[in-house]
Amino acid sequence: MKMSGGVEWAVHCCVVLSEAEGPVPAQRLAEFHGISRTYLAKHLQALSRAGIVSSTEGRVGGYVLTRPADQVSVLDIVLAVDGREQAFRCTEIRQNGPLPASQEVCRQPCGVARVMYAAEQAWRSSLKDVTVADLAASVSVDVGAGTFPALRGWLAGEG
Amino acid sequence: MKMSGGVEWAVHCCVVLSEAEGPVPAQRLAEFHGISRTYLAKHLQALSRAGIVSSTEGRVGGYVLTRPADQVSVLDIVLAVDGREQAFRCTEIRQNGPLPASQEVCRQPCGVARVMYAAEQAWRSSLKDVTVADLAASVSVDVGAGTFPALRGWLAGEG
DNA sequence: GTTAACGCGGATAGGTGATATCCGTGATTC
DNA sequence: GAATCACGGATATCACCTATCCGCGTTAAC
């Protein structure tokens, strides 16, 4: 079981966007994180389709957070980039074999699937409780309050 | 993000084993669930390596649960079949780019990673709370108390 | 002792999805 | 008109899951 590596990129980018003052091009976001520009663009497009991020085309275009940072959960980003499908997919093997479960019984998911779905629900709930604003605050604590001013400086300069 | 399909097979097999009276060959388990015998064997070997299941070689061999069913959690099975690695893998992109985080700061995982790990912990904790015995009980409730006697009959007969 | 059933590990394909890049198009600003 | 940028499609590569087969050692039955 492996999450798409793009999720890490997307979350970090959202934190940067939450501290930026204007639209930030994909080029800039990729350069700042030392990652592939073209591939990051794909994930940013996914964020855009999900409504998490808004894009501005044209010369001074780029990406901006659509909602305030405290209204964007990590779960929103994960679902947008990694997809909304559950990790566990029930194939209903209880309906196979010599003693298959009846159609009546199979109207509700089996016990195995229910356990898996509950666990994923716990996972999603945990991710839903953390916002991009929370992450930005944790960065300030971890690496210092001067980080984001420096970031804004870098984003503005080096044109 | 997708869990290995073998997890579903393995969990169902463990439920069957918890209700069987003796060693059950992979052949039988596969036939009962209507799935590939050779591929299921691979997953059963993983369960065996993890100590969840014990194998008996030879003519009347097969698989038995090593521990009592109420001491085998769903998490045990998932980790054995799907691997123990986390779904989220931090690549430390905060160390890249023009404003890299210092070595000192990076001694602990970044905020993004901490959130992801906490969510996985919630997921694992949820799976850890459910045992094979619980699942067997839910089967009795869902499809009826006569299910396991019928299963034992099928396992014994049709030699 | 021979045979048959069974678990185990390695080797081997095939298929699917993630990763990564490139190009053309359209929009916007200068 | 030129430069910058988002967007979508096409493509190529790669890793991993899925699935099968074979040879080997073990055990019980005949």
mmCIF file of C-alpha atoms (C1' of nucleotides) in Angstrom:
data_model
loop_
_atom_site.group_PDB
_atom_site.id
_atom_site.type_symbol
_atom_site.label_atom_id
_atom_site.label_comp_id
_atom_site.label_asym_id
_atom_site.label_seq_id
_atom_site.Cartn_x
_atom_site.Cartn_y
_atom_site.Cartn_z
ATOM 1 C CA MET A 1 0.000 0.000 0.000
ATOM 2 C CA LYS A 2 1.592 3.182 -1.135
ATOM 3 C CA MET A 3 0.373 6.729 -1.391
ATOM 4 C CA SER A 4 1.211 8.752 -4.454
ATOM 5 C CA GLY A 5 4.375 10.767 -3.997
ATOM 6 C CA GLY A 6 2.514 13.718 -5.471
ATOM 7 C CA VAL A 7 0.568 14.087 -2.234
ATOM 8 C CA GLU A 8 3.661 15.225 -0.371
ATOM 9 C CA TRP A 9 4.412 17.758 -3.073
ATOM 10 C CA ALA A 10 0.846 19.048 -3.164
ATOM 11 C CA VAL A 11 0.591 19.541 0.590
ATOM 12 C CA HIS A 12 3.895 21.394 0.759
ATOM 13 C CA CYS A 13 2.814 23.566 -2.164
ATOM 14 C CA CYS A 14 -0.453 24.449 -0.452
ATOM 15 C CA VAL A 15 1.465 25.554 2.628
ATOM 16 C CA VAL A 16 3.640 27.774 0.448
ATOM 17 C CA LEU A 17 0.591 29.184 -1.328
ATOM 18 C CA SER A 18 -1.014 29.977 2.011
ATOM 19 C CA GLU A 19 1.904 32.289 2.774
ATOM 20 C CA ALA A 20 2.330 33.808 -0.670
ATOM 21 C CA GLU A 21 0.980 37.223 -1.528
ATOM 22 C CA GLY A 22 -0.039 36.613 -5.128
ATOM 23 C CA PRO A 23 -0.297 33.890 -7.767
ATOM 24 C CA VAL A 24 2.705 31.554 -7.777
ATOM 25 C CA PRO A 25 3.622 29.819 -11.058
ATOM 26 C CA ALA A 26 4.254 26.061 -11.083
ATOM 27 C CA GLN A 27 7.772 26.861 -12.145
ATOM 28 C CA ARG A 28 8.393 28.683 -8.885
ATOM 29 C CA LEU A 29 6.812 26.018 -6.695
ATOM 30 C CA ALA A 30 8.878 23.302 -8.344
ATOM 31 C CA GLU A 31 12.086 25.287 -8.079
ATOM 32 C CA PHE A 32 11.486 26.061 -4.438
ATOM 33 C CA HIS A 33 10.992 22.391 -3.568
ATOM 34 C CA GLY A 34 13.646 21.058 -5.917
ATOM 35 C CA ILE A 35 11.226 18.820 -7.788
ATOM 36 C CA SER A 36 10.136 18.180 -11.358
ATOM 37 C CA ARG A 37 8.298 21.131 -12.843
ATOM 38 C CA THR A 38 6.300 19.232 -15.455
ATOM 39 C CA TYR A 39 5.183 16.516 -13.093
ATOM 40 C CA LEU A 40 4.251 18.918 -10.336
ATOM 41 C CA ALA A 41 2.098 20.741 -12.889
ATOM 42 C CA LYS A 42 0.017 17.587 -13.237
ATOM 43 C CA HIS A 43 -0.719 17.493 -9.538
ATOM 44 C CA LEU A 44 -1.466 21.202 -9.409
ATOM 45 C CA GLN A 45 -3.999 20.673 -12.173
ATOM 46 C CA ALA A 46 -5.627 18.016 -10.000
ATOM 47 C CA LEU A 47 -5.813 20.489 -7.135
ATOM 48 C CA SER A 48 -7.332 22.997 -9.534
ATOM 49 C CA ARG A 49 -9.987 20.538 -10.728
ATOM 50 C CA ALA A 50 -10.842 19.816 -7.089
ATOM 51 C CA GLY A 51 -11.354 23.518 -6.424
ATOM 52 C CA ILE A 52 -8.638 23.672 -3.784
ATOM 53 C CA VAL A 53 -6.521 25.942 -5.885
ATOM 54 C CA SER A 54 -7.432 28.548 -8.478
ATOM 55 C CA SER A 55 -5.292 29.223 -11.507
ATOM 56 C CA THR A 56 -4.658 32.420 -13.359
ATOM 57 C CA GLU A 57 -3.551 32.027 -16.947
ATOM 58 C CA GLY A 58 -1.374 34.391 -18.850
ATOM 59 C CA ARG A 59 1.784 36.308 -18.254
ATOM 60 C CA VAL A 60 1.625 36.942 -14.514
ATOM 61 C CA GLY A 61 -0.451 33.854 -13.854
ATOM 62 C CA GLY A 62 -0.013 31.098 -11.300
ATOM 63 C CA TYR A 63 -1.808 29.379 -8.484
ATOM 64 C CA VAL A 64 -3.654 30.730 -5.452
ATOM 65 C CA LEU A 65 -5.505 28.964 -2.674
ATOM 66 C CA THR A 66 -9.213 29.187 -3.429
ATOM 67 C CA ARG A 67 -10.314 29.101 0.203
ATOM 68 C CA PRO A 68 -8.625 30.445 3.346
ATOM 69 C CA ALA A 69 -5.896 28.121 4.598
ATOM 70 C CA ASP A 70 -7.863 27.169 7.694
ATOM 71 C CA GLN A 71 -10.632 25.848 5.465
ATOM 72 C CA VAL A 72 -8.432 23.487 3.461
ATOM 73 C CA SER A 73 -7.877 20.173 5.195
ATOM 74 C CA VAL A 74 -5.055 17.773 4.438
ATOM 75 C CA LEU A 75 -7.740 15.254 3.538
ATOM 76 C CA ASP A 76 -8.998 17.556 0.784
ATOM 77 C CA ILE A 77 -5.552 17.555 -0.785
ATOM 78 C CA VAL A 78 -5.012 13.822 -0.400
ATOM 79 C CA LEU A 79 -8.325 12.994 -2.049
ATOM 80 C CA ALA A 80 -7.704 15.445 -4.873
ATOM 81 C CA VAL A 81 -4.252 14.093 -5.726
ATOM 82 C CA ASP A 82 -4.451 10.435 -4.755
ATOM 83 C CA GLY A 83 -8.059 9.880 -5.771
ATOM 84 C CA ARG A 84 -11.216 9.248 -3.806
ATOM 85 C CA GLU A 85 -11.204 5.464 -4.051
ATOM 86 C CA GLN A 86 -10.833 3.398 -0.914
ATOM 87 C CA ALA A 87 -7.579 1.490 -0.471
ATOM 88 C CA PHE A 88 -9.527 -1.669 0.281
ATOM 89 C CA ARG A 89 -11.678 -3.031 -2.529
ATOM 90 C CA CYS A 90 -14.061 -5.789 -1.601
ATOM 91 C CA THR A 91 -14.400 -8.404 -4.342
ATOM 92 C CA GLU A 92 -17.203 -10.223 -2.572
ATOM 93 C CA ILE A 93 -15.475 -13.568 -2.484
ATOM 94 C CA ARG A 94 -18.122 -14.723 -0.019
ATOM 95 C CA GLN A 95 -20.372 -15.083 -3.061
ATOM 96 C CA ASN A 96 -18.007 -17.617 -4.618
ATOM 97 C CA GLY A 97 -17.382 -21.265 -3.966
ATOM 98 C CA PRO A 98 -19.567 -24.145 -2.859
ATOM 99 C CA LEU A 99 -21.312 -22.273 -0.009
ATOM 100 C CA PRO A 100 -21.992 -18.812 -1.426
ATOM 101 C CA ALA A 101 -23.693 -16.163 0.691
ATOM 102 C CA SER A 102 -27.202 -15.363 -0.471
ATOM 103 C CA GLN A 103 -28.139 -12.244 -2.425
ATOM 104 C CA GLU A 104 -30.192 -11.144 0.552
ATOM 105 C CA VAL A 105 -27.201 -11.241 2.892
ATOM 106 C CA CYS A 106 -24.982 -9.429 0.403
ATOM 107 C CA ARG A 107 -27.109 -6.305 0.353
ATOM 108 C CA GLN A 108 -24.803 -4.989 3.042
ATOM 109 C CA PRO A 109 -20.990 -5.219 3.015
ATOM 110 C CA CYS A 110 -19.429 -8.205 4.755
ATOM 111 C CA GLY A 111 -17.753 -7.987 8.167
ATOM 112 C CA VAL A 112 -14.284 -7.828 6.655
ATOM 113 C CA ALA A 113 -15.176 -4.911 4.423
ATOM 114 C CA ARG A 114 -16.895 -3.082 7.273
ATOM 115 C CA VAL A 115 -13.747 -3.287 9.386
ATOM 116 C CA MET A 116 -11.598 -2.014 6.538
ATOM 117 C CA TYR A 117 -13.953 0.830 5.769
ATOM 118 C CA ALA A 118 -14.099 1.843 9.421
ATOM 119 C CA ALA A 119 -10.302 1.969 9.555
ATOM 120 C CA GLU A 120 -10.155 4.127 6.446
ATOM 121 C CA GLN A 121 -12.785 6.357 7.983
ATOM 122 C CA ALA A 122 -10.568 6.799 11.034
ATOM 123 C CA TRP A 123 -7.690 7.641 8.719
ATOM 124 C CA ARG A 124 -9.697 10.193 6.783
ATOM 125 C CA SER A 125 -11.091 11.696 9.938
ATOM 126 C CA SER A 126 -7.588 12.178 11.266
ATOM 127 C CA LEU A 127 -6.509 13.952 8.078
ATOM 128 C CA LYS A 128 -9.631 16.064 8.032
ATOM 129 C CA ASP A 129 -8.806 17.562 11.412
ATOM 130 C CA VAL A 130 -5.628 19.217 10.176
ATOM 131 C CA THR A 131 -5.701 22.265 7.926
ATOM 132 C CA VAL A 132 -3.099 23.954 5.782
ATOM 133 C CA ALA A 133 -3.136 26.776 8.328
ATOM 134 C CA ASP A 134 -2.203 24.302 11.071
ATOM 135 C CA LEU A 135 0.705 23.055 8.984
ATOM 136 C CA ALA A 136 1.910 26.561 8.290
ATOM 137 C CA ALA A 137 1.843 27.277 12.019
ATOM 138 C CA SER A 138 3.848 24.130 12.719
ATOM 139 C CA VAL A 139 6.479 25.235 10.227
ATOM 140 C CA SER A 140 6.855 28.542 12.049
ATOM 141 C CA VAL A 141 7.349 26.645 15.284
ATOM 142 C CA ASP A 142 9.732 24.063 13.847
ATOM 143 C CA VAL A 143 12.045 26.133 11.708
ATOM 144 C CA GLY A 144 11.425 29.656 12.990
ATOM 145 C CA ALA A 145 9.191 32.647 12.455
ATOM 146 C CA GLY A 146 11.512 34.141 9.875
ATOM 147 C CA THR A 147 10.863 31.365 7.411
ATOM 148 C CA PHE A 148 7.818 32.755 5.655
ATOM 149 C CA PRO A 149 9.112 36.314 5.265
ATOM 150 C CA ALA A 150 12.189 34.773 3.663
ATOM 151 C CA LEU A 151 9.935 32.674 1.438
ATOM 152 C CA ARG A 152 7.973 35.737 0.345
ATOM 153 C CA GLY A 153 11.216 37.492 -0.396
ATOM 154 C CA TRP A 154 12.397 34.670 -2.582
ATOM 155 C CA LEU A 155 9.062 34.455 -4.382
ATOM 156 C CA ALA A 156 9.146 38.186 -5.111
ATOM 157 C CA GLY A 157 12.768 38.424 -6.163
ATOM 158 C CA GLU A 158 14.952 36.532 -8.583
ATOM 159 C CA GLY A 159 12.617 37.363 -11.486
ATOM 160 C CA MET B 1 -3.497 4.248 -2.859
ATOM 161 C CA LYS B 2 -4.494 0.626 -3.088
ATOM 162 C CA MET B 3 -4.238 -2.279 -0.728
ATOM 163 C CA SER B 4 -3.138 -5.638 -2.046
ATOM 164 C CA GLY B 5 -6.070 -7.823 -2.995
ATOM 165 C CA GLY B 6 -4.386 -10.644 -1.128
ATOM 166 C CA VAL B 7 -5.362 -9.016 2.160
ATOM 167 C CA GLU B 8 -9.027 -9.746 1.561
ATOM 168 C CA TRP B 9 -8.224 -13.378 0.768
ATOM 169 C CA ALA B 10 -5.982 -13.766 3.802
ATOM 170 C CA VAL B 11 -8.498 -12.345 6.252
ATOM 171 C CA HIS B 12 -11.288 -14.549 4.950
ATOM 172 C CA CYS B 13 -8.989 -17.557 5.125
ATOM 173 C CA CYS B 14 -8.107 -16.808 8.738
ATOM 174 C CA VAL B 15 -11.800 -16.688 9.607
ATOM 175 C CA VAL B 16 -12.263 -20.087 7.984
ATOM 176 C CA LEU B 17 -9.232 -21.480 9.785
ATOM 177 C CA SER B 18 -10.614 -20.243 13.098
ATOM 178 C CA GLU B 19 -13.634 -22.459 12.577
ATOM 179 C CA ALA B 20 -11.872 -25.493 11.137
ATOM 180 C CA GLU B 21 -11.068 -28.519 13.223
ATOM 181 C CA GLY B 22 -7.772 -29.509 11.674
ATOM 182 C CA PRO B 23 -5.204 -28.372 9.129
ATOM 183 C CA VAL B 24 -6.774 -26.999 5.940
ATOM 184 C CA PRO B 25 -4.780 -27.271 2.689
ATOM 185 C CA ALA B 26 -4.371 -24.217 0.470
ATOM 186 C CA GLN B 27 -6.235 -26.154 -2.195
ATOM 187 C CA ARG B 28 -9.298 -26.287 0.024
ATOM 188 C CA LEU B 29 -9.148 -22.650 1.049
ATOM 189 C CA ALA B 30 -8.862 -21.557 -2.569
ATOM 190 C CA GLU B 31 -11.688 -23.792 -3.699
ATOM 191 C CA PHE B 32 -13.953 -22.592 -0.919
ATOM 192 C CA HIS B 33 -13.421 -18.950 -1.839
ATOM 193 C CA GLY B 34 -13.374 -19.479 -5.582
ATOM 194 C CA ILE B 35 -9.928 -17.941 -6.005
ATOM 195 C CA SER B 36 -6.565 -18.874 -7.513
ATOM 196 C CA ARG B 37 -4.891 -21.734 -5.656
ATOM 197 C CA THR B 38 -1.312 -20.931 -6.609
ATOM 198 C CA TYR B 39 -1.577 -17.257 -5.851
ATOM 199 C CA LEU B 40 -3.342 -17.778 -2.562
ATOM 200 C CA ALA B 41 -0.495 -20.098 -1.594
ATOM 201 C CA LYS B 42 1.868 -17.147 -1.833
ATOM 202 C CA HIS B 43 -0.155 -15.131 0.663
ATOM 203 C CA LEU B 44 -0.520 -18.073 3.007
ATOM 204 C CA GLN B 45 3.243 -18.399 2.999
ATOM 205 C CA ALA B 46 3.442 -14.751 4.038
ATOM 206 C CA LEU B 47 1.065 -15.453 6.913
ATOM 207 C CA SER B 48 3.233 -18.409 7.847
ATOM 208 C CA ARG B 49 6.405 -16.331 7.863
ATOM 209 C CA ALA B 50 4.657 -13.810 10.097
ATOM 210 C CA GLY B 51 3.748 -16.539 12.557
ATOM 211 C CA ILE B 52 0.021 -15.967 12.218
ATOM 212 C CA VAL B 53 -0.483 -19.369 10.667
ATOM 213 C CA SER B 54 1.377 -22.638 11.118
ATOM 214 C CA SER B 55 1.839 -25.078 8.288
ATOM 215 C CA THR B 56 1.990 -28.849 8.360
ATOM 216 C CA GLU B 57 3.845 -30.450 5.483
ATOM 217 C CA GLY B 58 3.172 -33.807 4.038
ATOM 218 C CA ARG B 59 0.182 -35.821 3.040
ATOM 219 C CA VAL B 60 -2.498 -34.556 5.436
ATOM 220 C CA GLY B 61 -0.878 -31.168 5.819
ATOM 221 C CA GLY B 62 -2.370 -27.738 5.644
ATOM 222 C CA TYR B 63 -2.710 -24.538 7.624
ATOM 223 C CA VAL B 64 -3.800 -23.866 11.201
ATOM 224 C CA LEU B 65 -4.054 -20.630 13.149
ATOM 225 C CA THR B 66 -1.022 -20.392 15.413
ATOM 226 C CA ARG B 67 -2.738 -18.354 18.112
ATOM 227 C CA PRO B 68 -6.354 -18.381 19.302
ATOM 228 C CA ALA B 69 -8.624 -16.389 17.000
ATOM 229 C CA ASP B 70 -9.198 -13.686 19.590
ATOM 230 C CA GLN B 71 -5.470 -13.028 19.675
ATOM 231 C CA VAL B 72 -5.097 -12.418 15.941
ATOM 232 C CA SER B 73 -5.974 -8.887 14.912
ATOM 233 C CA VAL B 74 -6.884 -7.793 11.427
ATOM 234 C CA LEU B 75 -3.879 -5.495 11.604
ATOM 235 C CA ASP B 76 -1.595 -8.498 12.052
ATOM 236 C CA ILE B 77 -2.889 -9.984 8.818
ATOM 237 C CA VAL B 78 -2.733 -6.729 6.881
ATOM 238 C CA LEU B 79 0.874 -6.093 7.900
ATOM 239 C CA ALA B 80 1.877 -9.662 7.075
ATOM 240 C CA VAL B 81 0.387 -9.640 3.582
ATOM 241 C CA ASP B 82 0.618 -6.003 2.530
ATOM 242 C CA GLY B 83 3.925 -5.223 4.208
ATOM 243 C CA ARG B 84 4.863 -3.098 7.177
ATOM 244 C CA GLU B 85 5.844 0.024 5.269
ATOM 245 C CA GLN B 86 3.848 3.189 5.748
ATOM 246 C CA ALA B 87 1.696 4.339 2.854
ATOM 247 C CA PHE B 88 3.188 7.808 3.116
ATOM 248 C CA ARG B 89 6.902 8.102 2.438
ATOM 249 C CA CYS B 90 8.487 11.420 3.266
ATOM 250 C CA THR B 91 11.158 12.413 0.768
ATOM 251 C CA GLU B 92 12.251 15.416 2.814
ATOM 252 C CA ILE B 93 11.705 17.939 0.074
ATOM 253 C CA ARG B 94 12.052 20.633 2.703
ATOM 254 C CA GLN B 95 15.801 20.022 2.429
ATOM 255 C CA ASN B 96 15.767 20.922 -1.268
ATOM 256 C CA GLY B 97 15.664 24.210 -3.100
ATOM 257 C CA PRO B 98 17.015 27.673 -2.348
ATOM 258 C CA LEU B 99 15.838 27.793 1.297
ATOM 259 C CA PRO B 100 16.575 24.314 2.649
ATOM 260 C CA ALA B 101 15.725 23.418 6.240
ATOM 261 C CA SER B 102 18.766 22.947 8.424
ATOM 262 C CA GLN B 103 20.128 19.559 9.489
ATOM 263 C CA GLU B 104 19.236 20.477 13.039
ATOM 264 C CA VAL B 105 15.562 21.016 12.222
ATOM 265 C CA CYS B 106 15.385 17.804 10.192
ATOM 266 C CA ARG B 107 16.234 15.581 13.102
ATOM 267 C CA GLN B 108 12.506 15.232 13.597
ATOM 268 C CA PRO B 109 9.946 14.590 10.844
ATOM 269 C CA CYS B 110 8.296 17.619 9.292
ATOM 270 C CA GLY B 111 4.748 18.687 10.079
ATOM 271 C CA VAL B 112 3.354 17.106 6.943
ATOM 272 C CA ALA B 113 4.903 13.750 7.741
ATOM 273 C CA ARG B 114 3.724 13.912 11.340
ATOM 274 C CA VAL B 115 0.139 14.411 10.210
ATOM 275 C CA MET B 116 0.362 11.519 7.772
ATOM 276 C CA TYR B 117 1.919 9.212 10.330
ATOM 277 C CA ALA B 118 -0.741 10.129 12.894
ATOM 278 C CA ALA B 119 -3.468 9.267 10.396
ATOM 279 C CA GLU B 120 -1.876 5.904 9.641
ATOM 280 C CA GLN B 121 -1.594 5.291 13.336
ATOM 281 C CA ALA B 122 -5.330 5.883 13.666
ATOM 282 C CA TRP B 123 -5.888 3.449 10.798
ATOM 283 C CA ARG B 124 -3.707 0.783 12.351
ATOM 284 C CA SER B 125 -5.250 1.297 15.742
ATOM 285 C CA SER B 126 -8.679 0.751 14.265
ATOM 286 C CA LEU B 127 -7.602 -2.490 12.606
ATOM 287 C CA LYS B 128 -5.846 -3.647 15.740
ATOM 288 C CA ASP B 129 -9.082 -3.503 17.719
ATOM 289 C CA VAL B 130 -10.763 -6.176 15.624
ATOM 290 C CA THR B 131 -9.810 -9.822 15.892
ATOM 291 C CA VAL B 132 -10.484 -12.855 13.728
ATOM 292 C CA ALA B 133 -12.833 -14.057 16.477
ATOM 293 C CA ASP B 134 -14.836 -10.829 16.146
ATOM 294 C CA LEU B 135 -15.129 -11.368 12.422
ATOM 295 C CA ALA B 136 -16.247 -14.954 12.863
ATOM 296 C CA ALA B 137 -18.931 -13.760 15.268
ATOM 297 C CA SER B 138 -20.125 -11.171 12.774
ATOM 298 C CA VAL B 139 -20.441 -13.856 10.128
ATOM 299 C CA SER B 140 -22.685 -15.879 12.416
ATOM 300 C CA VAL B 141 -24.862 -12.823 12.938
ATOM 301 C CA ASP B 142 -24.943 -11.808 9.277
ATOM 302 C CA VAL B 143 -25.505 -15.099 7.491
ATOM 303 C CA GLY B 144 -26.744 -17.339 10.297
ATOM 304 C CA ALA B 145 -25.479 -19.692 12.969
ATOM 305 C CA GLY B 146 -25.617 -22.690 10.645
ATOM 306 C CA THR B 147 -22.853 -21.346 8.458
ATOM 307 C CA PHE B 148 -19.838 -22.733 10.276
ATOM 308 C CA PRO B 149 -21.235 -26.227 10.848
ATOM 309 C CA ALA B 150 -21.917 -26.325 7.113
ATOM 310 C CA LEU B 151 -18.371 -25.119 6.482
ATOM 311 C CA ARG B 152 -16.912 -27.832 8.695
ATOM 312 C CA GLY B 153 -19.016 -30.392 6.879
ATOM 313 C CA TRP B 154 -17.724 -29.255 3.526
ATOM 314 C CA LEU B 155 -14.130 -29.219 4.753
ATOM 315 C CA ALA B 156 -14.467 -32.791 6.061
ATOM 316 C CA GLY B 157 -16.301 -34.263 3.097
ATOM 317 C CA GLU B 158 -15.726 -34.224 -0.635
ATOM 318 C CA GLY B 159 -12.289 -35.827 -0.261
ATOM 319 C "C1'" DG C 1 9.547 -48.783 -0.721
ATOM 320 C "C1'" DT C 2 6.552 -46.516 -3.648
ATOM 321 C "C1'" DT C 3 3.111 -43.263 -4.414
ATOM 322 C "C1'" DA C 4 0.352 -39.298 -3.644
ATOM 323 C "C1'" DA C 5 -0.671 -35.056 -1.304
ATOM 324 C "C1'" DC C 6 1.132 -31.000 0.503
ATOM 325 C "C1'" DG C 7 4.085 -26.697 1.788
ATOM 326 C "C1'" DC C 8 7.878 -23.932 0.224
ATOM 327 C "C1'" DG C 9 10.885 -21.013 -2.561
ATOM 328 C "C1'" DG C 10 12.509 -19.385 -6.982
ATOM 329 C "C1'" DA C 11 11.806 -18.115 -11.707
ATOM 330 C "C1'" DT C 12 8.952 -16.119 -14.963
ATOM 331 C "C1'" DA C 13 5.482 -13.469 -17.466
ATOM 332 C "C1'" DG C 14 1.661 -10.179 -17.961
ATOM 333 C "C1'" DG C 15 -0.943 -6.172 -16.535
ATOM 334 C "C1'" DT C 16 -1.765 -2.073 -14.256
ATOM 335 C "C1'" DG C 17 -0.837 2.149 -12.373
ATOM 336 C "C1'" DA C 18 2.619 5.635 -10.843
ATOM 337 C "C1'" DT C 19 6.256 8.466 -12.524
ATOM 338 C "C1'" DA C 20 8.059 11.634 -15.757
ATOM 339 C "C1'" DT C 21 8.459 14.233 -19.986
ATOM 340 C "C1'" DC C 22 7.096 16.608 -24.140
ATOM 341 C "C1'" DC C 23 4.152 19.141 -27.234
ATOM 342 C "C1'" DG C 24 0.293 21.931 -28.909
ATOM 343 C "C1'" DT C 25 -3.323 25.133 -27.614
ATOM 344 C "C1'" DG C 26 -5.283 29.025 -25.588
ATOM 345 C "C1'" DA C 27 -5.169 32.940 -22.464
ATOM 346 C "C1'" DT C 28 -3.014 37.055 -20.606
ATOM 347 C "C1'" DT C 29 0.257 40.728 -20.072
ATOM 348 C "C1'" DC C 30 3.785 43.773 -21.781
ATOM 349 C "C1'" DG D 1 3.593 40.482 -31.768
ATOM 350 C "C1'" DA D 2 6.384 38.282 -28.096
ATOM 351 C "C1'" DA D 3 6.866 36.213 -23.732
ATOM 352 C "C1'" DT D 4 4.840 33.793 -19.904
ATOM 353 C "C1'" DC D 5 1.747 30.726 -18.098
ATOM 354 C "C1'" DA D 6 -2.133 26.981 -17.388
ATOM 355 C "C1'" DC D 7 -4.106 23.090 -19.450
ATOM 356 C "C1'" DG D 8 -4.833 18.666 -21.661
ATOM 357 C "C1'" DG D 9 -3.276 14.891 -24.487
ATOM 358 C "C1'" DA D 10 0.185 11.663 -25.938
ATOM 359 C "C1'" DT D 11 4.007 9.048 -24.821
ATOM 360 C "C1'" DA D 12 7.652 6.420 -22.566
ATOM 361 C "C1'" DT D 13 9.602 4.283 -18.586
ATOM 362 C "C1'" DC D 14 9.443 1.867 -14.379
ATOM 363 C "C1'" DA D 15 7.847 -0.483 -10.282
ATOM 364 C "C1'" DC D 16 4.818 -3.424 -8.298
ATOM 365 C "C1'" DC D 17 0.915 -6.437 -8.161
ATOM 366 C "C1'" DT D 18 -1.063 -10.423 -10.118
ATOM 367 C "C1'" DA D 19 -0.675 -15.011 -11.593
ATOM 368 C "C1'" DT D 20 1.381 -19.270 -12.969
ATOM 369 C "C1'" DC D 21 4.682 -22.936 -13.150
ATOM 370 C "C1'" DC D 22 8.428 -25.885 -11.652
ATOM 371 C "C1'" DG D 23 11.526 -28.433 -8.602
ATOM 372 C "C1'" DC D 24 12.381 -29.736 -4.003
ATOM 373 C "C1'" DG D 25 11.685 -31.661 0.574
ATOM 374 C "C1'" DT D 26 8.304 -33.608 3.759
ATOM 375 C "C1'" DT D 27 4.774 -36.624 5.368
ATOM 376 C "C1'" DA D 28 1.207 -40.129 5.383
ATOM 377 C "C1'" DA D 29 -1.063 -43.975 3.199
ATOM 378 C "C1'" DC D 30 -0.768 -48.208 0.523
#
